[in-house]
XYZ file of C-alpha atoms in Angstrom:
787
model
C -90.061 -4.220 17.111
C -93.330 -4.420 15.184
C -93.504 -4.716 11.420
C -94.407 -1.056 10.826
C -91.406 0.166 12.818
C -89.132 -2.277 11.013
C -90.243 -0.835 7.671
C -89.064 2.579 8.819
C -85.548 1.315 9.650
C -82.678 2.328 7.400
C -80.357 -0.268 5.899
C -77.764 0.572 8.570
C -80.394 0.032 11.271
C -81.245 -3.386 9.786
C -77.540 -4.280 9.916
C -77.071 -3.096 13.493
C -80.307 -4.508 14.940
C -80.725 -7.770 13.020
C -77.979 -8.919 10.651
C -74.883 -8.320 12.780
C -76.414 -9.980 15.886
C -77.430 -12.991 13.732
C -73.871 -13.383 12.400
C -72.393 -12.924 15.858
C -74.812 -15.498 17.282
C -73.520 -18.021 14.707
C -70.038 -17.803 16.253
C -68.281 -15.266 14.053
C -65.591 -13.146 15.760
C -66.596 -9.521 15.166
C -63.020 -8.257 15.392
C -61.164 -10.861 13.327
C -63.696 -12.424 10.996
C -66.332 -9.784 10.178
C -65.633 -6.672 8.098
C -68.448 -4.218 7.408
C -68.842 -1.653 4.634
C -65.884 -2.922 2.628
C -64.919 -0.986 -0.491
C -63.581 -3.679 -2.793
C -63.006 -1.206 -5.635
C -63.468 2.596 -5.595
C -64.970 2.948 -9.088
C -63.324 4.015 -12.343
C -61.842 7.426 -12.997
C -63.439 9.191 -15.980
C -61.191 11.579 -17.903
C -62.363 14.091 -20.493
C -60.356 17.121 -21.534
C -57.902 17.905 -18.748
C -60.383 17.005 -16.008
C -61.240 13.790 -14.219
C -63.769 12.401 -11.751
C -64.676 9.033 -10.245
C -67.816 7.181 -11.335
C -68.818 5.996 -7.878
C -71.937 4.341 -9.270
C -69.599 1.604 -10.448
C -67.720 1.081 -7.205
C -67.762 -2.362 -5.629
C -68.971 -2.037 -2.041
C -69.811 -5.050 0.122
C -71.898 -4.673 3.284
C -70.140 -7.633 4.934
C -67.079 -9.728 4.083
C -66.769 -12.788 6.322
C -63.314 -14.377 6.604
C -61.812 -17.395 8.333
C -58.948 -15.070 9.220
C -57.690 -11.803 7.720
C -56.919 -12.296 4.047
C -58.913 -15.516 3.708
C -62.465 -14.449 2.743
C -65.232 -17.052 2.817
C -68.507 -15.221 2.182
C -70.302 -12.006 1.205
C -73.454 -10.708 2.911
C -75.504 -7.978 1.239
C -77.992 -6.020 3.367
C -81.222 -4.295 2.313
C -83.816 -2.368 4.287
C -87.064 -4.094 5.218
C -88.948 -2.645 2.265
C -87.006 -5.086 0.072
C -87.432 -8.846 -0.106
C -85.065 -11.226 1.667
C -83.292 -12.166 -1.577
C -83.221 -8.752 -3.308
C -79.516 -8.279 -2.580
C -78.455 -11.776 -3.603
C -77.420 -10.963 -7.174
C -75.229 -8.141 -5.914
C -73.680 -10.393 -3.260
C -73.077 -13.093 -5.835
C -71.243 -10.643 -8.095
C -68.847 -9.802 -5.267
C -68.512 -13.477 -4.317
C -67.435 -14.244 -7.866
C -64.694 -11.598 -7.980
C -63.391 -12.825 -4.589
C -63.884 -16.417 -5.747
C -65.696 -17.397 -2.541
C -68.530 -19.939 -2.707
C -70.997 -18.321 -0.273
C -73.229 -15.319 -0.953
C -76.032 -14.128 1.352
C -78.710 -11.461 1.332
C -80.912 -10.252 4.177
C -83.585 -7.642 4.900
C -83.712 -8.426 8.623
C -86.519 -11.021 8.307
C -84.265 -13.886 7.202
C -81.374 -14.823 4.930
C -81.240 -15.889 1.295
C -78.215 -18.030 0.438
C -76.415 -18.952 -2.793
C -73.903 -21.830 -2.590
C -71.514 -21.895 -5.556
C -70.068 -25.189 -4.274
C -73.392 -27.050 -4.058
C -73.178 -30.769 -4.833
C -75.335 -32.452 -7.473
C -78.875 -32.805 -6.152
C -78.261 -30.125 -3.495
C -80.168 -26.827 -3.929
C -77.972 -23.891 -4.918
C -80.246 -21.269 -3.333
C -82.228 -21.511 -0.118
C -83.782 -19.177 2.477
C -83.683 -19.566 6.250
C -84.435 -17.662 9.448
C -82.289 -15.110 11.226
C -81.276 -17.672 13.860
C -79.884 -20.204 11.357
C -76.862 -18.400 9.830
C -73.992 -20.909 9.251
C -70.952 -20.886 11.529
C -67.350 -20.255 10.346
C -66.419 -23.939 10.186
C -69.370 -24.711 7.885
C -68.383 -21.986 5.430
C -64.693 -22.939 5.690
C -65.536 -26.520 4.693
C -67.598 -25.152 1.802
C -64.636 -22.985 0.737
C -62.302 -26.011 0.845
C -64.743 -27.975 -1.255
C -65.005 -25.093 -3.762
C -61.213 -24.806 -4.100
C -60.560 -28.557 -3.692
C -58.324 -28.148 -0.650
C -57.557 -31.479 1.056
C -56.845 -31.896 4.744
C -53.045 -31.786 4.479
C -53.183 -28.698 2.266
C -55.360 -26.669 4.633
C -52.547 -25.871 7.092
C -50.566 -23.908 4.499
C -53.692 -22.183 3.152
C -54.498 -21.028 6.695
C -51.005 -19.538 7.225
C -51.569 -15.868 8.179
C -50.574 -12.862 6.111
C -48.027 -10.350 7.332
C -49.757 -7.440 9.054
C -48.086 -4.149 9.911
C -48.842 -1.230 12.177
C -50.058 0.896 9.270
C -53.004 -1.457 8.804
C -52.207 -1.954 5.116
C -54.289 -4.766 3.656
C -54.110 -6.421 0.240
C -56.636 -5.219 -2.304
C -59.192 -7.815 -3.351
C -57.313 -8.889 -6.485
C -54.026 -9.089 -4.558
C -55.755 -11.330 -2.022
C -56.981 -13.461 -4.917
C -53.504 -13.689 -6.457
C -51.864 -14.548 -3.136
C -54.452 -17.152 -2.139
C -54.545 -18.842 -5.555
C -50.735 -19.104 -5.485
C -50.605 -20.479 -1.939
C -53.334 -23.006 -2.787
C -51.449 -24.114 -5.920
C -48.263 -24.630 -3.911
C -50.193 -26.456 -1.192
C -51.472 -28.862 -3.843
C -47.923 -29.596 -4.959
C -47.765 -27.397 -8.063
C -44.100 -26.567 -8.764
C -44.536 -23.951 -11.517
C -46.928 -21.059 -10.910
C -47.663 -18.059 -13.154
C -49.325 -14.833 -12.012
C -50.362 -12.218 -14.569
C -50.960 -8.774 -13.043
C -51.012 -5.458 -14.886
C -48.268 -2.929 -14.222
C -49.129 -0.718 -11.271
C -51.231 -3.309 -9.432
C -48.643 -4.066 -6.743
C -46.909 -7.213 -7.959
C -44.018 -6.757 -5.511
C -46.311 -6.420 -2.477
C -48.226 -9.475 -3.679
C -44.920 -11.339 -4.068
C -43.879 -10.352 -0.547
C -47.061 -11.779 0.995
C -46.658 -15.033 -0.970
C -43.055 -15.430 0.184
C -43.925 -14.425 3.748
C -46.633 -17.050 4.117
C -44.562 -19.839 2.535
C -41.546 -18.838 4.649
C -43.458 -18.612 7.925
C -45.185 -21.927 7.231
C -41.785 -23.579 6.748
C -42.719 -24.671 3.229
C -39.838 -22.583 1.850
C -36.780 -22.087 4.039
C -34.463 -20.507 1.437
C -35.936 -18.171 -1.160
C -34.492 -16.442 -4.228
C -36.185 -13.362 -5.678
C -34.850 -12.725 -9.194
C -35.191 -9.436 -11.067
C -33.542 -7.990 -14.162
C -33.121 -4.383 -13.072
C -30.917 -3.222 -10.237
C -33.420 -0.541 -9.264
C -36.106 -3.217 -8.839
C -33.970 -5.103 -6.329
C -33.056 -1.964 -4.408
C -36.669 -0.707 -4.302
C -37.818 -4.126 -3.068
C -35.177 -4.268 -0.312
C -36.207 -0.987 1.281
C -39.942 -1.086 0.578
C -42.197 -4.142 0.370
C -39.629 -6.736 1.581
C -38.443 -4.692 4.556
C -40.214 -6.916 7.163
C -37.813 -9.789 6.356
C -35.162 -7.770 8.165
C -31.892 -9.544 8.981
C -32.977 -12.752 7.220
C -32.684 -10.980 3.846
C -29.693 -10.001 1.714
C -28.901 -8.714 -1.761
C -26.601 -11.007 -3.739
C -23.432 -9.065 -4.568
C -19.727 -9.537 -5.110
C -20.546 -12.701 -7.043
C -21.332 -14.657 -3.875
C -24.430 -16.446 -2.551
C -24.152 -16.322 1.250
C -25.835 -19.335 2.914
C -26.127 -17.399 6.205
C -29.259 -15.701 4.808
C -32.673 -17.141 4.006
C -34.140 -14.521 1.660
C -31.873 -13.685 -1.300
C -32.599 -10.850 -3.722
C -30.577 -10.812 -6.886
C -30.128 -9.724 -10.479
C -29.949 -12.381 -13.152
C -26.790 -10.639 -14.339
C -25.236 -10.961 -10.862
C -25.480 -14.751 -10.712
C -24.970 -15.886 -14.297
C -23.146 -15.023 -17.495
C -21.832 -16.351 -20.768
C -18.681 -17.765 -19.159
C -18.879 -20.746 -16.842
C -16.989 -18.783 -14.182
C -19.833 -16.223 -14.095
C -22.439 -18.866 -13.233
C -22.174 -18.440 -9.494
C -25.576 -20.039 -8.929
C -23.750 -23.323 -9.374
C -21.665 -22.651 -6.232
C -24.640 -23.890 -4.188
C -26.385 -27.223 -4.522
C -29.429 -27.614 -6.842
C -31.680 -28.061 -3.787
C -30.348 -24.945 -2.014
C -33.459 -22.882 -2.770
C -36.966 -24.098 -1.969
C -38.692 -21.180 -3.706
C -37.697 -18.932 -6.608
C -39.822 -15.939 -7.588
C -39.048 -14.523 -11.027
C -40.073 -10.889 -11.408
C -41.007 -9.640 -14.885
C -40.639 -13.208 -16.174
C -41.720 -12.139 -19.673
C -38.310 -10.576 -20.277
C -36.627 -13.793 -21.332
C -36.423 -16.023 -18.272
C -38.764 -18.454 -19.993
C -37.005 -18.497 -23.358
C -35.701 -21.936 -24.309
C -32.281 -20.567 -25.270
C -32.006 -17.993 -22.519
C -29.128 -18.069 -20.085
C -31.657 -17.229 -17.386
C -33.590 -20.402 -18.105
C -30.468 -22.307 -17.055
C -30.878 -20.933 -13.517
C -34.437 -22.238 -13.281
C -33.479 -25.634 -14.635
C -30.540 -25.922 -12.204
C -32.906 -25.293 -9.270
C -35.627 -27.453 -10.813
C -36.657 -28.954 -7.461
C -37.675 -25.518 -6.146
C -41.154 -24.089 -6.419
C -40.911 -21.415 -9.137
C -43.374 -18.527 -9.275
C -43.345 -16.275 -12.353
C -44.720 -12.724 -12.105
C -45.510 -10.742 -15.234
C -47.704 -7.975 -16.563
C -47.293 -9.149 -20.136
C -47.276 -12.881 -20.806
C -45.214 -13.384 -23.922
C -46.459 -16.178 -26.123
C -44.609 -17.018 -29.319
C -42.837 -20.108 -30.542
C -39.592 -18.547 -29.312
C -40.659 -17.405 -25.871
C -43.520 -18.842 -23.856
C -43.933 -18.498 -20.133
C -47.216 -20.431 -20.271
C -45.544 -23.477 -21.796
C -42.967 -23.278 -18.971
C -45.075 -22.236 -15.968
C -48.495 -23.488 -17.063
C -51.684 -21.455 -17.290
C -51.859 -18.472 -14.922
C -53.426 -19.274 -11.552
C -54.742 -15.704 -11.544
C -54.926 -12.842 -14.054
C -55.698 -9.191 -13.358
C -55.608 -7.047 -16.484
C -55.115 -3.352 -17.166
C -58.749 -3.145 -18.297
C -59.947 -4.660 -14.998
C -57.725 -2.308 -13.032
C -59.109 0.753 -14.819
C -62.718 -0.469 -14.458
C -62.189 -1.006 -10.731
C -60.543 2.392 -10.318
C -57.197 1.112 -9.042
C -55.369 2.075 -12.245
C -55.293 5.388 -14.046
C -57.160 5.693 -17.336
C -55.524 7.420 -20.268
C -56.319 9.808 -23.024
C -54.466 9.561 -26.325
C -53.329 12.471 -28.474
C -52.450 11.030 -31.881
C -50.317 13.326 -34.002
C -49.480 12.673 -37.651
C -46.437 14.432 -39.149
C -46.397 14.993 -42.882
C -42.972 13.424 -43.495
C -44.041 10.299 -41.589
C -47.360 9.819 -43.357
C -46.606 11.057 -46.870
C -43.016 9.888 -46.912
C -39.994 11.834 -48.184
C -37.703 11.192 -51.124
C -34.447 13.195 -51.380
C -33.634 14.954 -54.642
C -31.031 13.039 -56.680
C -27.538 13.519 -55.314
C -28.660 15.283 -52.119
C -26.130 15.128 -49.288
C -26.783 15.155 -45.542
C -25.290 17.559 -42.982
C -22.022 15.595 -42.955
C -21.680 15.586 -46.729
C -22.736 11.977 -47.265
C -24.941 11.235 -50.265
C -28.413 10.241 -49.063
C -29.611 6.931 -50.444
C -32.179 7.562 -53.170
C -35.408 5.987 -51.927
C -38.613 6.935 -50.087
C -38.257 7.346 -46.337
C -41.344 6.870 -44.135
C -42.351 6.729 -40.491
C -40.300 3.621 -39.666
C -37.155 5.290 -41.029
C -37.480 8.423 -38.912
C -34.627 8.607 -36.396
C -33.493 5.105 -37.339
C -31.962 5.699 -40.773
C -33.086 9.278 -41.434
C -32.831 12.137 -38.950
C -34.816 15.259 -39.830
C -33.788 17.881 -37.321
C -36.891 19.961 -38.049
C -39.044 16.938 -37.191
C -37.282 16.511 -33.841
C -37.818 20.229 -33.143
C -41.506 19.903 -34.082
C -42.047 17.009 -31.654
C -40.297 18.845 -28.819
C -42.336 22.007 -29.400
C -45.613 20.046 -29.470
C -44.700 18.341 -26.164
C -43.914 21.673 -24.511
C -47.103 23.238 -25.924
C -49.131 20.516 -24.192
C -47.218 20.842 -20.912
C -47.582 24.622 -20.859
C -51.344 24.277 -21.466
C -51.714 21.792 -18.586
C -48.828 21.734 -16.114
C -45.197 22.269 -17.201
C -44.078 20.465 -14.024
C -45.823 17.193 -14.938
C -43.420 14.244 -14.929
C -42.942 13.163 -18.548
C -41.180 10.250 -20.275
C -40.306 10.532 -23.970
C -39.556 7.177 -25.597
C -37.120 7.542 -28.490
C -35.768 5.166 -31.134
C -32.302 4.854 -29.602
C -29.780 6.589 -27.355
C -28.722 9.033 -30.081
C -32.361 10.026 -30.663
C -32.868 10.420 -26.884
C -29.919 12.832 -26.733
C -31.144 14.882 -29.703
C -34.630 14.979 -28.160
C -33.150 16.205 -24.884
C -31.475 19.105 -26.701
C -34.669 19.912 -28.610
C -36.696 19.975 -25.361
C -34.113 22.284 -23.736
C -34.593 24.728 -26.613
C -38.386 24.373 -26.676
C -38.668 24.716 -22.870
C -36.822 28.045 -22.836
C -36.835 29.607 -19.372
C -38.006 26.373 -17.713
C -34.795 24.627 -18.756
C -32.653 27.699 -18.093
C -33.946 27.989 -14.531
C -33.018 24.380 -13.753
C -30.547 22.418 -15.856
C -32.243 19.202 -14.744
C -35.669 20.134 -16.116
C -34.980 17.571 -18.840
C -32.463 14.722 -18.561
C -31.492 11.892 -20.884
C -31.853 8.749 -18.764
C -30.232 5.957 -20.749
C -27.949 3.079 -19.882
C -24.821 4.774 -21.224
C -25.365 8.043 -19.339
C -23.885 8.029 -15.855
C -25.333 11.483 -15.170
C -28.794 10.473 -16.373
C -28.889 7.200 -14.468
C -27.877 9.105 -11.328
C -31.059 11.148 -11.710
C -33.352 8.134 -12.132
C -34.156 7.831 -8.426
C -35.009 11.527 -8.289
C -37.211 11.275 -11.356
C -39.365 8.542 -9.820
C -39.447 10.079 -6.318
C -42.740 11.977 -5.840
C -40.987 14.222 -3.297
C -38.329 15.337 -5.815
C -39.330 18.072 -8.252
C -36.550 17.549 -10.808
C -35.973 16.131 -13.359
C -39.364 16.791 -14.950
C -38.805 15.264 -18.395
C -36.839 12.097 -19.098
C -35.817 11.167 -22.619
C -34.952 7.499 -23.011
C -35.028 4.583 -25.409
C -35.573 1.495 -23.274
C -34.298 2.085 -19.752
C -37.690 3.231 -18.495
C -39.821 0.617 -20.270
C -39.995 -1.792 -17.337
C -39.948 -1.934 -13.593
C -39.526 1.758 -12.847
C -42.218 2.837 -10.417
C -42.883 6.365 -11.714
C -46.115 6.990 -9.801
C -46.455 10.639 -10.737
C -45.787 10.266 -14.480
C -48.606 12.172 -16.222
C -47.371 12.276 -19.815
C -45.914 9.507 -21.949
C -44.614 10.533 -25.361
C -44.068 7.769 -27.915
C -41.711 8.736 -30.723
C -40.386 5.273 -31.444
C -41.632 2.464 -33.638
C -43.178 -0.288 -31.526
C -43.950 -3.646 -33.090
C -43.898 -5.591 -29.843
C -47.089 -5.839 -27.804
C -44.953 -6.695 -24.773
C -42.940 -3.491 -25.035
C -46.094 -1.445 -25.705
C -47.765 -2.795 -22.548
C -44.658 -2.023 -20.513
C -44.461 1.545 -21.838
C -48.155 2.161 -21.106
C -47.561 0.700 -17.651
C -45.293 3.624 -16.761
C -48.362 5.835 -16.442
C -51.013 3.558 -14.952
C -50.401 4.228 -11.267
C -52.849 6.502 -9.467
C -51.240 8.840 -6.936
C -53.985 10.722 -5.120
C -51.516 12.544 -2.847
C -50.030 14.228 -5.908
C -53.353 14.684 -7.737
C -52.498 12.112 -10.408
C -55.687 10.308 -11.503
C -55.057 9.853 -15.226
C -52.279 10.178 -17.761
C -51.888 11.306 -21.341
C -50.211 9.410 -24.166
C -48.873 11.594 -26.960
C -48.291 9.297 -29.927
C -46.218 10.379 -32.932
C -45.630 6.874 -34.365
C -49.124 5.295 -34.466
C -48.095 2.976 -31.655
C -51.477 3.375 -29.952
C -53.123 1.476 -32.790
C -52.051 -1.517 -30.682
C -54.852 -0.586 -28.258
C -57.277 -1.782 -30.936
C -55.592 -5.186 -31.075
C -57.615 -7.776 -29.147
C -54.314 -9.126 -27.820
C -53.708 -5.877 -25.892
C -55.853 -6.962 -22.959
C -56.957 -10.383 -24.126
C -56.216 -13.819 -22.680
C -52.652 -15.063 -23.236
C -52.314 -17.930 -25.684
C -49.370 -19.898 -27.063
C -48.642 -19.035 -30.694
C -47.198 -22.030 -32.475
C -46.019 -20.284 -35.645
C -43.756 -17.270 -35.596
C -41.943 -16.685 -38.870
C -42.765 -12.980 -38.770
C -42.782 -12.665 -34.986
C -41.353 -9.290 -33.931
C -40.232 -10.835 -30.638
C -38.146 -13.533 -32.258
C -34.460 -13.585 -31.239
C -32.363 -11.164 -33.203
C -35.032 -8.536 -33.937
C -34.765 -4.922 -32.860
C -37.857 -4.670 -30.703
C -38.100 -5.804 -27.111
C -34.549 -7.108 -26.725
C -34.044 -9.218 -23.658
C -31.057 -8.645 -21.439
C -29.304 -11.954 -21.476
C -26.046 -13.416 -20.336
C -23.470 -11.725 -18.189
C -22.386 -8.181 -17.679
C -22.092 -5.953 -14.668
C -24.411 -6.976 -11.857
C -25.488 -3.341 -11.594
C -26.138 -2.992 -15.324
C -29.503 -1.349 -15.883
C -28.581 -0.206 -19.385
C -30.436 0.145 -22.656
C -29.429 -1.951 -25.590
C -28.707 0.622 -28.296
C -30.346 -1.424 -31.012
C -29.524 0.960 -33.876
C -25.832 1.236 -32.992
C -23.779 0.865 -36.148
C -26.699 1.748 -38.451
C -25.864 4.430 -41.045
C -27.950 7.496 -40.360
C -28.515 10.455 -42.648
C -28.870 13.692 -40.663
C -30.669 16.502 -42.511
C -31.366 20.000 -41.184
C -32.992 21.745 -44.130
C -36.148 19.635 -44.617
C -39.290 21.067 -43.017
C -41.892 19.066 -41.080
C -45.410 19.969 -39.990
C -48.348 18.444 -38.124
C -50.939 17.165 -40.604
C -53.566 15.852 -38.248
C -54.239 15.620 -34.532
C -57.036 13.946 -32.615
C -57.807 13.182 -28.979
C -59.281 9.856 -27.863
C -60.421 8.629 -24.458
C -60.851 5.179 -22.990
C -64.563 4.336 -23.131
C -66.751 2.183 -20.847
C -65.940 -0.896 -22.940
C -62.211 -0.308 -22.680
C -61.976 0.862 -26.307
C -60.750 4.290 -27.364
C -63.493 6.756 -28.254
C -63.479 10.335 -29.511
C -65.856 11.976 -27.075
C -66.014 15.300 -25.256
C -66.899 15.667 -21.605
C -70.189 17.159 -22.743
C -71.006 13.987 -24.726
C -70.088 11.830 -21.757
C -72.256 13.881 -19.382
C -75.220 13.803 -21.777
C -75.140 9.997 -21.855
C -74.888 9.747 -18.082
C -77.769 12.176 -17.421
C -79.910 10.378 -20.015
C -79.193 7.091 -18.242
C -80.646 8.577 -15.041
C -83.536 10.608 -16.535
C -85.314 9.527 -19.721
C -86.690 12.927 -20.715
C -86.535 16.634 -19.977
C -89.951 16.453 -18.291
C -88.795 13.636 -16.012
C -85.657 15.567 -15.047
C -87.657 18.748 -14.348
C -90.147 16.823 -12.227
C -87.364 15.338 -10.100
C -85.581 18.675 -9.847
C -88.680 20.517 -8.656
C -89.728 17.688 -6.322
C -86.338 17.542 -4.622
C -86.131 19.425 -1.351
C -82.369 19.599 -1.804
C -81.069 20.145 -5.343
C -77.696 18.981 -4.029
C -79.145 15.456 -3.800
C -79.630 15.331 -7.589
C -76.223 16.912 -8.176
C -74.694 14.319 -5.844
C -76.393 11.475 -7.714
C -74.933 12.680 -10.990
C -71.507 13.112 -9.399
C -71.698 9.417 -8.510
C -71.884 8.825 -12.271
C -68.857 11.028 -12.874
C -70.788 14.131 -13.978
C -69.045 17.002 -12.202
C -70.657 20.398 -12.686
C -67.324 22.237 -12.531
C -66.142 20.115 -15.440
C -69.289 20.900 -17.451
C -68.910 24.582 -16.686
C -65.399 24.475 -18.179
C -66.915 23.409 -21.511
C -70.301 25.204 -21.528
C -69.759 28.338 -19.463
C -69.072 29.229 -15.852
C -71.983 31.665 -15.527
C -74.700 29.068 -16.007
C -76.409 27.513 -12.995
C -76.546 23.840 -12.180
C -80.020 23.277 -13.610
C -79.271 25.136 -16.836
C -75.971 23.320 -17.367
C -77.679 19.961 -16.991
C -80.765 20.547 -19.130
C -78.765 22.302 -21.840
C -76.173 19.540 -22.103
C -78.576 16.610 -21.735
C -81.695 17.837 -23.532
C -80.593 20.828 -25.607
C -82.729 23.337 -23.675
C -81.585 26.983 -24.006
C -79.702 27.900 -20.815
C -80.062 30.945 -18.573
C -77.196 32.251 -16.471
C -77.548 32.290 -12.681
C -77.621 36.092 -12.843
C -80.478 36.032 -15.384
C -82.507 33.716 -13.137
C -81.837 35.928 -10.115
C -82.935 39.058 -12.019
C -86.157 37.308 -13.104
C -86.988 36.593 -9.446
C -86.439 40.248 -8.525
C -88.699 41.439 -11.358
C -91.635 39.400 -10.038
C -91.705 41.324 -6.741
C -91.705 38.010 -4.928
C -90.027 39.352 -1.750
C -92.785 41.875 -0.964
C -94.742 39.438 1.216
C -91.843 39.056 3.696
C -90.868 41.269 6.585
C -87.859 43.559 6.281
C -85.333 41.219 7.954
C -86.518 38.055 6.157
C -86.481 39.983 2.864
C -82.862 41.050 3.470
C -81.853 37.427 4.127
C -83.616 36.080 1.030
C -82.214 38.834 -1.187
C -78.723 37.998 0.091
C -79.343 34.294 -0.575
C -80.431 35.127 -4.115
C -77.173 37.061 -4.635
C -75.205 34.098 -3.289
C -77.005 31.858 -5.772
C -76.160 34.243 -8.628
C -72.486 34.230 -7.624
C -71.888 30.651 -6.470
C -74.837 28.360 -7.281
C -77.553 26.437 -5.504
C -75.220 24.195 -3.446
C -73.987 27.275 -1.583
C -77.402 28.465 -0.444
C -78.461 24.928 0.548
C -75.467 24.636 2.879
C -76.406 25.784 6.405
C -72.921 27.317 6.747
C -73.912 30.043 4.296
C -75.414 32.043 7.177
C -71.936 32.315 8.712
C -70.655 34.222 5.671
C -70.887 37.878 4.732
C -73.283 39.664 4.409
C -75.311 37.430 6.762
C -72.921 38.041 9.669
C -74.082 41.665 9.643
C -77.664 40.465 10.242
C -76.849 38.349 13.299
C -75.819 34.807 14.180
C -77.337 31.936 12.169
C -79.674 31.147 15.079
C -80.730 34.818 15.411
C -81.431 34.989 11.669
C -83.457 31.767 11.579
C -85.532 32.605 14.666
C -85.714 36.379 14.365
C -86.445 36.645 10.648
C -88.414 33.438 10.050
C -89.626 32.205 13.430
C -87.737 28.912 13.386
C -85.850 26.324 11.346
C -88.897 24.822 9.620
C -90.085 28.211 8.403
C -86.577 29.142 7.213
C -86.243 25.911 5.223
C -89.739 26.418 3.757
C -88.749 29.938 2.662
C -85.522 28.587 1.134
C -87.471 25.958 -0.840
C -89.887 28.625 -2.037
C -86.952 30.792 -3.114
C -85.595 27.863 -5.140
C -89.038 27.359 -6.688
C -88.946 30.997 -7.777
C -85.401 30.633 -9.163
C -86.399 27.596 -11.203
C -89.929 28.720 -12.096
C -89.013 28.534 -15.782
C -88.182 24.879 -15.125
C -91.878 24.287 -14.561
C -92.592 25.370 -18.110
C -93.289 29.049 -17.400
């Protein structure tokens, strides 16, 4: 192929004709070691109003990922067409190499390769270029990877142990691969305590399964204990992610550890307790388990005085892997001081930026009695005749020491107002101060929901540890296939571990001083469920809990805090209690932390909403008050610097859909804009009005202007009929419709003939038809030229 022809090749052509053959020639197995067009991350979801879209401009998409074997990536190759230089894709490749933590990044335009070696020795060049016939073989890049990660010869065998693969073709996401590989490498190097920090909703259990699978299959760990603190977590794990272990796996029950099994899943409460007789873990020898994985290890397993810690110390010879979404670091509880620094961290912010986790919008609602406080008149009695203590009651007192029934009613009515305005069948969790508050909130929702609750008694359920009926509904609440219950009122039962994929609304009506608890509550909504059209969630905050989003510690690096006199997580405080000691092995209950507290219940005091504002998560991860219109304006301005530049591109484009598609990549969806600006405006007018403040015309007004000019007179009768029909279609549906070739299969065109008959008979051929269509668009947008 000569140089001129090569310049005409697309990027895909360059891959097929030059890059792939060069990689194959170097000895790479095309089926096992080379993956093309790999979406590492789909791009963040943007939410404004009640609408959402993906910003695909920010997706992470690698042209090639080269691996020693599946799940063990070694290098990234970025391709460009031949109009680019050899190294023009190197920065992009290097960015992907860094997030995969591989040392080798390459770029090619089909003339040669540019290489960046992150593991280069002193005196060795980091970047070089070489010919198409000199691409390195797998062994060379594997040795470079080992050097980068400091993997010695004896350690390599475990690192090379394959992942579990299933018939569905499910593969770990890039960050899961990172977490798994960093853990396996740490164990291979002899590290006995390993900490993984992964945000809720990022698949910690699947990641755990792959870690255990590889260590088990390699023979490094023959007996494994998976510890959790919620019965539902163990049961979900048994039937879902851990299912491939089959007959080798058992759930610890009846206070017995059965040595006939290799993989043991158990509750802390099932194997230990306050009495020595409850500590059944001591019925096996300290070296019985080779590997212990502690799920949600922030919940107390690392506390110095925790009964759970005793289990870990008894099996001190085992490799211990801690999994958490919220590393807890105070002088009382520190999983870093126990496990060491995390070998890998994947935060909520990263997950939202990548598009794997759902973003949120926050509705902050201030109630007058919370903000202004309330002082009872002297001698006032509550509903039970008790004299109310004479002092000022504020937000922290509400539903802890003072119950204002009108306030509870107000919250319930505001929740139902939101659900009715969006979708009254959206799964909702309402976090209350305690079990009593959760029950009163359930009643208030029943009354506020009206017919919805009358039609199905399980529209709202209290799901708390003391409610047998509520706990029985928990599985149905989290099952996407089950419609009811819709709303769950709770205090703590749903804060951790419950995989409520379809939860779209989280209501916070409890005081939260603990960052750990706040992260866990937010985590109930962060899962994206595309099958059920769940791309974002809403947080309705009545207690100013979302101010914790502004705390740098919300998504910052975990650190050990050495002083903690005022620490809200210290033992004995109300917030974030850890389930410790014995109890029923199936106990998933709340601790009712206000039990025994004197409460004053008052019906006659009014409450009203003082202030309400909506905030969205911005590009920097901070909350911003911004409409969809503001967001779109910024995105359009980032693509086009001025109105004149936009108009020039619009008029020069043979297909307006190309410009619309480009903006959709940035998350600017015209349907969303139309919801805010008006549904009668055309695409061009929506965009220039929102971005540059130009006065908009409706599609109908533009169509009428074309008719007034007598533009169709130069065409024959049949061509004129087609163009007039196209103009009507534009007025009704927009420019995308008339640019789609399928439009000629719709009425009224079907009355004029088949698409082929119309194109040939009325216009003389495809080229002439497309020229006439472009001219029609020029007429529609003539005002865009500055008429």
